[in-house]
Short mmCIF file of C-alpha atoms in Angstrom, two decimals:
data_model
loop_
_atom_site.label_atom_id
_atom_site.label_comp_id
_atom_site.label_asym_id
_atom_site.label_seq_id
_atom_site.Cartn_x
_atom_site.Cartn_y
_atom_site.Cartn_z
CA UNK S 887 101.09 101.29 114.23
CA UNK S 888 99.87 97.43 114.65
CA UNK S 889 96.86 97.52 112.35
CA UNK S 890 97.07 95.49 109.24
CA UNK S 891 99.14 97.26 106.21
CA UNK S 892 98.85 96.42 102.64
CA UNK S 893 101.59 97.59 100.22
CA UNK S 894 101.36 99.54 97.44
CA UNK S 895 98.69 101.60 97.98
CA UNK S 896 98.06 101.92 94.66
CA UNK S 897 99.15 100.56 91.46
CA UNK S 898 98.69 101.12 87.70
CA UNK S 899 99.72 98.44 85.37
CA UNK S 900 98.79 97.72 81.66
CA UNK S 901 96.74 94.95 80.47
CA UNK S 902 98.52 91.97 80.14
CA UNK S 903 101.28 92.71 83.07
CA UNK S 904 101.53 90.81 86.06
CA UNK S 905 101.03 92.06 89.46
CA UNK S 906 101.64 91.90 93.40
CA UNK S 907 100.50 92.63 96.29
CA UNK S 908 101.22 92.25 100.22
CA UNK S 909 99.54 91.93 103.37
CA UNK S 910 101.20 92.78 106.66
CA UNK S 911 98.36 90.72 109.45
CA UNK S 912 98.09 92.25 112.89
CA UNK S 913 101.25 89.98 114.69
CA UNK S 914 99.06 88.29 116.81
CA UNK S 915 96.22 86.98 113.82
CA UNK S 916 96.55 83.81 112.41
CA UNK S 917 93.66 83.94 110.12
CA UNK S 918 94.12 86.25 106.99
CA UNK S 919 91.68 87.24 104.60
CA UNK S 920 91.81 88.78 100.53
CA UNK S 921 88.57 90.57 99.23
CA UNK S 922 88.19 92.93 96.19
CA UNK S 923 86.17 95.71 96.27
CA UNK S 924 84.25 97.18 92.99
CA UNK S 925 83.03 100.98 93.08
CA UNK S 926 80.12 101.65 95.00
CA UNK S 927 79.53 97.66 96.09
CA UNK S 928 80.53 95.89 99.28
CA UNK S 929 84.13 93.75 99.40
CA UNK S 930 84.05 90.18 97.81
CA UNK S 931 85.67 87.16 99.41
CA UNK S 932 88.29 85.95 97.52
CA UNK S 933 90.19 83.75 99.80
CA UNK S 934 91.46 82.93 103.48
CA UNK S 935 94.84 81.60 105.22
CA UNK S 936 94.93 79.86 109.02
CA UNK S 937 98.55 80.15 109.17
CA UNK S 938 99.96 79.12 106.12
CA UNK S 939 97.58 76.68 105.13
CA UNK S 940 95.26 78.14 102.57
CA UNK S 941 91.77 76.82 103.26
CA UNK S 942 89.15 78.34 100.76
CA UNK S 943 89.12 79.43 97.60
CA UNK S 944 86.13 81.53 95.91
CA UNK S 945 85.26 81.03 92.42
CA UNK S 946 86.35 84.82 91.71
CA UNK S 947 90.02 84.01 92.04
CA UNK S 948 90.14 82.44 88.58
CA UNK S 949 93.51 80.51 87.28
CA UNK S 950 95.55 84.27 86.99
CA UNK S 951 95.15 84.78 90.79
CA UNK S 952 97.30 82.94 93.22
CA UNK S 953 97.67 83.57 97.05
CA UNK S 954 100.70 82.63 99.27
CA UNK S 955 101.21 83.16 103.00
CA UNK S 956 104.70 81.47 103.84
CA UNK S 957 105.48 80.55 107.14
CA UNK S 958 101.82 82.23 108.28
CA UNK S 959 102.83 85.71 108.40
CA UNK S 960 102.66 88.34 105.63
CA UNK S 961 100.91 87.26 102.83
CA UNK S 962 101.21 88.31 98.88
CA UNK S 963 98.34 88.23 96.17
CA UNK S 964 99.67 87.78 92.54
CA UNK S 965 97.86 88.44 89.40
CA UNK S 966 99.02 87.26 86.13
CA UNK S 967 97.98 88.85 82.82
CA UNK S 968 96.03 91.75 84.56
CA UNK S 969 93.10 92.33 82.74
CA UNK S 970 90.70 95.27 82.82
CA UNK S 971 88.29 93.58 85.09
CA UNK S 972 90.78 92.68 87.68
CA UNK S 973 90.47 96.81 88.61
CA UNK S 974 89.56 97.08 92.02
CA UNK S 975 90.38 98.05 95.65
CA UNK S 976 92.01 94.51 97.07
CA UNK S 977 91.42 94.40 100.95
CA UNK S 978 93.47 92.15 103.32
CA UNK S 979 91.93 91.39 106.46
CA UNK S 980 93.06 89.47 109.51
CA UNK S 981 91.48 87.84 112.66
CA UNK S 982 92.83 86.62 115.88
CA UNK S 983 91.87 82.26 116.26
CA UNK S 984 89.72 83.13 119.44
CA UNK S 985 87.48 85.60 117.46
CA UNK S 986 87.86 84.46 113.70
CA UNK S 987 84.78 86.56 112.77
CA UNK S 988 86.33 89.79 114.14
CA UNK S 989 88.28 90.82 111.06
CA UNK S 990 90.24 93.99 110.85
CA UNK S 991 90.78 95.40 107.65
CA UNK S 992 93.67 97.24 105.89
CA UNK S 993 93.85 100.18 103.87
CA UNK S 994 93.76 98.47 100.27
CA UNK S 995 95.67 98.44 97.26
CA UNK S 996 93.69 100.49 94.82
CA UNK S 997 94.76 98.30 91.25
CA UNK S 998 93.88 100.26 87.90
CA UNK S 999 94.42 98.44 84.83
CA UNK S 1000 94.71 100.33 81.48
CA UNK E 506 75.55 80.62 101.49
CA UNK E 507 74.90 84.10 103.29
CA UNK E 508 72.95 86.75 101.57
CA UNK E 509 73.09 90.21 103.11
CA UNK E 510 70.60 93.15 101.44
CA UNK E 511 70.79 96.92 101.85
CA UNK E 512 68.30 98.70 99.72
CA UNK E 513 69.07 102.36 100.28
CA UNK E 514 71.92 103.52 98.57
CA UNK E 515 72.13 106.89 100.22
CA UNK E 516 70.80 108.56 103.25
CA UNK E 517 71.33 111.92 104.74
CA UNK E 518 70.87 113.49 108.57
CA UNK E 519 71.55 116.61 109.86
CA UNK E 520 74.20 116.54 112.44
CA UNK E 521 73.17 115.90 116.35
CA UNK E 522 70.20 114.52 114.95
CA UNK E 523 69.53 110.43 114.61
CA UNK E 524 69.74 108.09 111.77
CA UNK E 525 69.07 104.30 111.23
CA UNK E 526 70.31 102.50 108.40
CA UNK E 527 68.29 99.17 107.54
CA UNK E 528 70.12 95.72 106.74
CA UNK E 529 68.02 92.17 106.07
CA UNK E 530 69.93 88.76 105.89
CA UNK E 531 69.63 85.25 105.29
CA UNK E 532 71.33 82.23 106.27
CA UNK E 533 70.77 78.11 106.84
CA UNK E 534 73.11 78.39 109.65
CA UNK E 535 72.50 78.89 113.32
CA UNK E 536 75.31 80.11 114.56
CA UNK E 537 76.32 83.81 113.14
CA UNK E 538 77.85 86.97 113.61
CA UNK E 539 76.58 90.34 112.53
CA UNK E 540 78.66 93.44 111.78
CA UNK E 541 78.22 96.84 110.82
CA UNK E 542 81.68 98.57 109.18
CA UNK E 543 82.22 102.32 108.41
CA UNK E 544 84.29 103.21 105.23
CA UNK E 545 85.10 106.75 105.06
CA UNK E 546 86.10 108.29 101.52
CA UNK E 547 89.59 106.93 100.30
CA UNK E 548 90.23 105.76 103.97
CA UNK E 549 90.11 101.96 105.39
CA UNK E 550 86.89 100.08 106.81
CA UNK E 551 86.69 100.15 110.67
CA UNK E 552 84.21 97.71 112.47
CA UNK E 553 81.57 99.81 113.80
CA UNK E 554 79.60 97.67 115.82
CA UNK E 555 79.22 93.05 116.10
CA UNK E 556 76.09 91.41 117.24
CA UNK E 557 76.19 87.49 117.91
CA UNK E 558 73.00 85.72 116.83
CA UNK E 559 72.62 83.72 119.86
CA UNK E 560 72.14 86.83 122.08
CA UNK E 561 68.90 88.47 122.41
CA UNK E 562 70.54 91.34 123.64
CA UNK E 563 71.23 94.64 121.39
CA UNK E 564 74.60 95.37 120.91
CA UNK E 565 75.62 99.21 121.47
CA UNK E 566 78.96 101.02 121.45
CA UNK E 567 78.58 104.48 122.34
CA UNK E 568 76.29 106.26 119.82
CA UNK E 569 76.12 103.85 117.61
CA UNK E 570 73.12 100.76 118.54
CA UNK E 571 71.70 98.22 116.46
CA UNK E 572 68.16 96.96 116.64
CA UNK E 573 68.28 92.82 115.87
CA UNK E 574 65.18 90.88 114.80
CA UNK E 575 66.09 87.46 114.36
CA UNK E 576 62.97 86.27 113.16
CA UNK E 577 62.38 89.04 110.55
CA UNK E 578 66.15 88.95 109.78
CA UNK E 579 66.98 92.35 110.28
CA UNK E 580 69.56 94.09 111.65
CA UNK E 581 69.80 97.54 111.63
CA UNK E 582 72.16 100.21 112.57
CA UNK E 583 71.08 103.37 114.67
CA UNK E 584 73.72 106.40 114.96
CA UNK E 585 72.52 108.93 117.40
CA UNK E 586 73.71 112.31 117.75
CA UNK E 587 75.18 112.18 114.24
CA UNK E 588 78.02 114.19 113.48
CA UNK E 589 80.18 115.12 110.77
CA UNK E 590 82.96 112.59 110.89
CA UNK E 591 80.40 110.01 110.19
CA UNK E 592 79.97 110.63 106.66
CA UNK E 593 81.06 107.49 104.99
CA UNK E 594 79.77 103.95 103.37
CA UNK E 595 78.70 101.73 105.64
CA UNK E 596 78.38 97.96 104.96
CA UNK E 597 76.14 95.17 106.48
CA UNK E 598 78.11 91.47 106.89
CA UNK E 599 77.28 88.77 108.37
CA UNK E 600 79.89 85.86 109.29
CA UNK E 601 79.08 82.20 109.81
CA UNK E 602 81.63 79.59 111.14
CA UNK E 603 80.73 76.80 108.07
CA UNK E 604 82.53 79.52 105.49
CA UNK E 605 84.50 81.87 107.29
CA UNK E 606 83.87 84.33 105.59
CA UNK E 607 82.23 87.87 105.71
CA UNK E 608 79.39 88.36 103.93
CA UNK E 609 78.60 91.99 102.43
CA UNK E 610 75.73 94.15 101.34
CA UNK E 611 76.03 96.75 98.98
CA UNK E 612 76.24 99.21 101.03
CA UNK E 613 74.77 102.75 102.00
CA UNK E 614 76.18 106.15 101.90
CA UNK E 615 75.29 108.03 104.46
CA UNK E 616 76.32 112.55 104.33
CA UNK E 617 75.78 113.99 107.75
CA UNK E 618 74.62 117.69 106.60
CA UNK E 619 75.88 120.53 109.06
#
């Protein structure tokens, strides 16, 4: 399969632990995107990578969340000091440079924090 | 900044029958994308259908068509011949170039009844 994959699918952690996640990008895609999901509401941008180079920042990733993409391929989101707020689906997306709006999204890591 | 709005949270159609699933946006920028995505229960988002603002012309894939009013900033999604595998969430996004980012409504569940 060459669709984007996210690992783990799911996760349950306690408040206070750290966590992280990866993004596999379709090979080709040199734009990759994080969003978090909340029930019942649409994804949120978090933050985007052309390449390696991480280029925006929303003000949702507060100072616990950091996002690296080394060497522009996969890419891993790290939470420090989980807190229950921080539950949520996390969705990685990528997009090929030609078509940057046409972003294909993975299957999410479901995060619980209890 | 990109708004996108999607005031009914849940629709229903009996199957073979058609549906269509309203979406308003707003944005400063000229140049924009428009998307439609399908989430099915516990399974990944899948682009339904993209519409590019500078194109007077409908987009359609197969069943699924969207009516786009520019002026009245609307954009909505019509699913003919509805059938069972279509039950799921679908989102309204919209994409401009200045933020590279999607852009998405709440959302709207839509049950296809047999």
């Amino acid at each position: 399969d060459t669709g984007v994959s996210q690992d783990p699918r799911h996760k349950i952690t306690k408040r206070g632990q750290n966590v992280t996640f990866r993004c596999d990008p379709i090979s080709e895609h040199n734009r990759l995107y994080w969003y978090r999901q909340t029930l019942g509401q649409g994804p949120e941008f978090l933050t985007y990578f052309q390449n390696e180079a991480q280029l925006e920042k929303s003000r949702l990733l507060s100072d616990r969340f950091s996002a690296e993409r080394p060497k522009g391929s996969f890419s891993t989101l790290e939470i420090q000091r989980t807190e229950q707020g921080d539950s949520a689906m996390y969705l990685c997306a990528s997009s090929p440079s030609a078509a940057p709006d046409e972003q294909y999204f993975g299957p999410g890591t479901r995060l619980t924090v209890t | 900044a990109q708004t996108v709005t999607q005031s009914q949270p849940e629709m229903s159609v009996q199957e073979a029958e058609t549906v269509t699933l309203s979406c308003t946006y707003d944005t400063s920028e000229s140049n924009y994308y428009l998307f439609w995505y399908k989430q099915p229960p516990s399974r990944q988002m899948i682009l339904v259908i993209r519409q590019e603002a500078y194109k007077q012309q409908n987009a359609t894939e197969n069943r699924f068509s969207v009516n786009f009013q520019k002026a009245a900033k609307s954009f909505s999604l019509k699913i003919s011949d509805s059938q069972l595998g279509d039950t799921a969430m679908y989102f309204c996004a919209c994409y401009t170039g200045a933020n590279s980012k999607l852009t998405f409504g709440k959302g709207i569940t839509l049950s296809v009844r047999p």
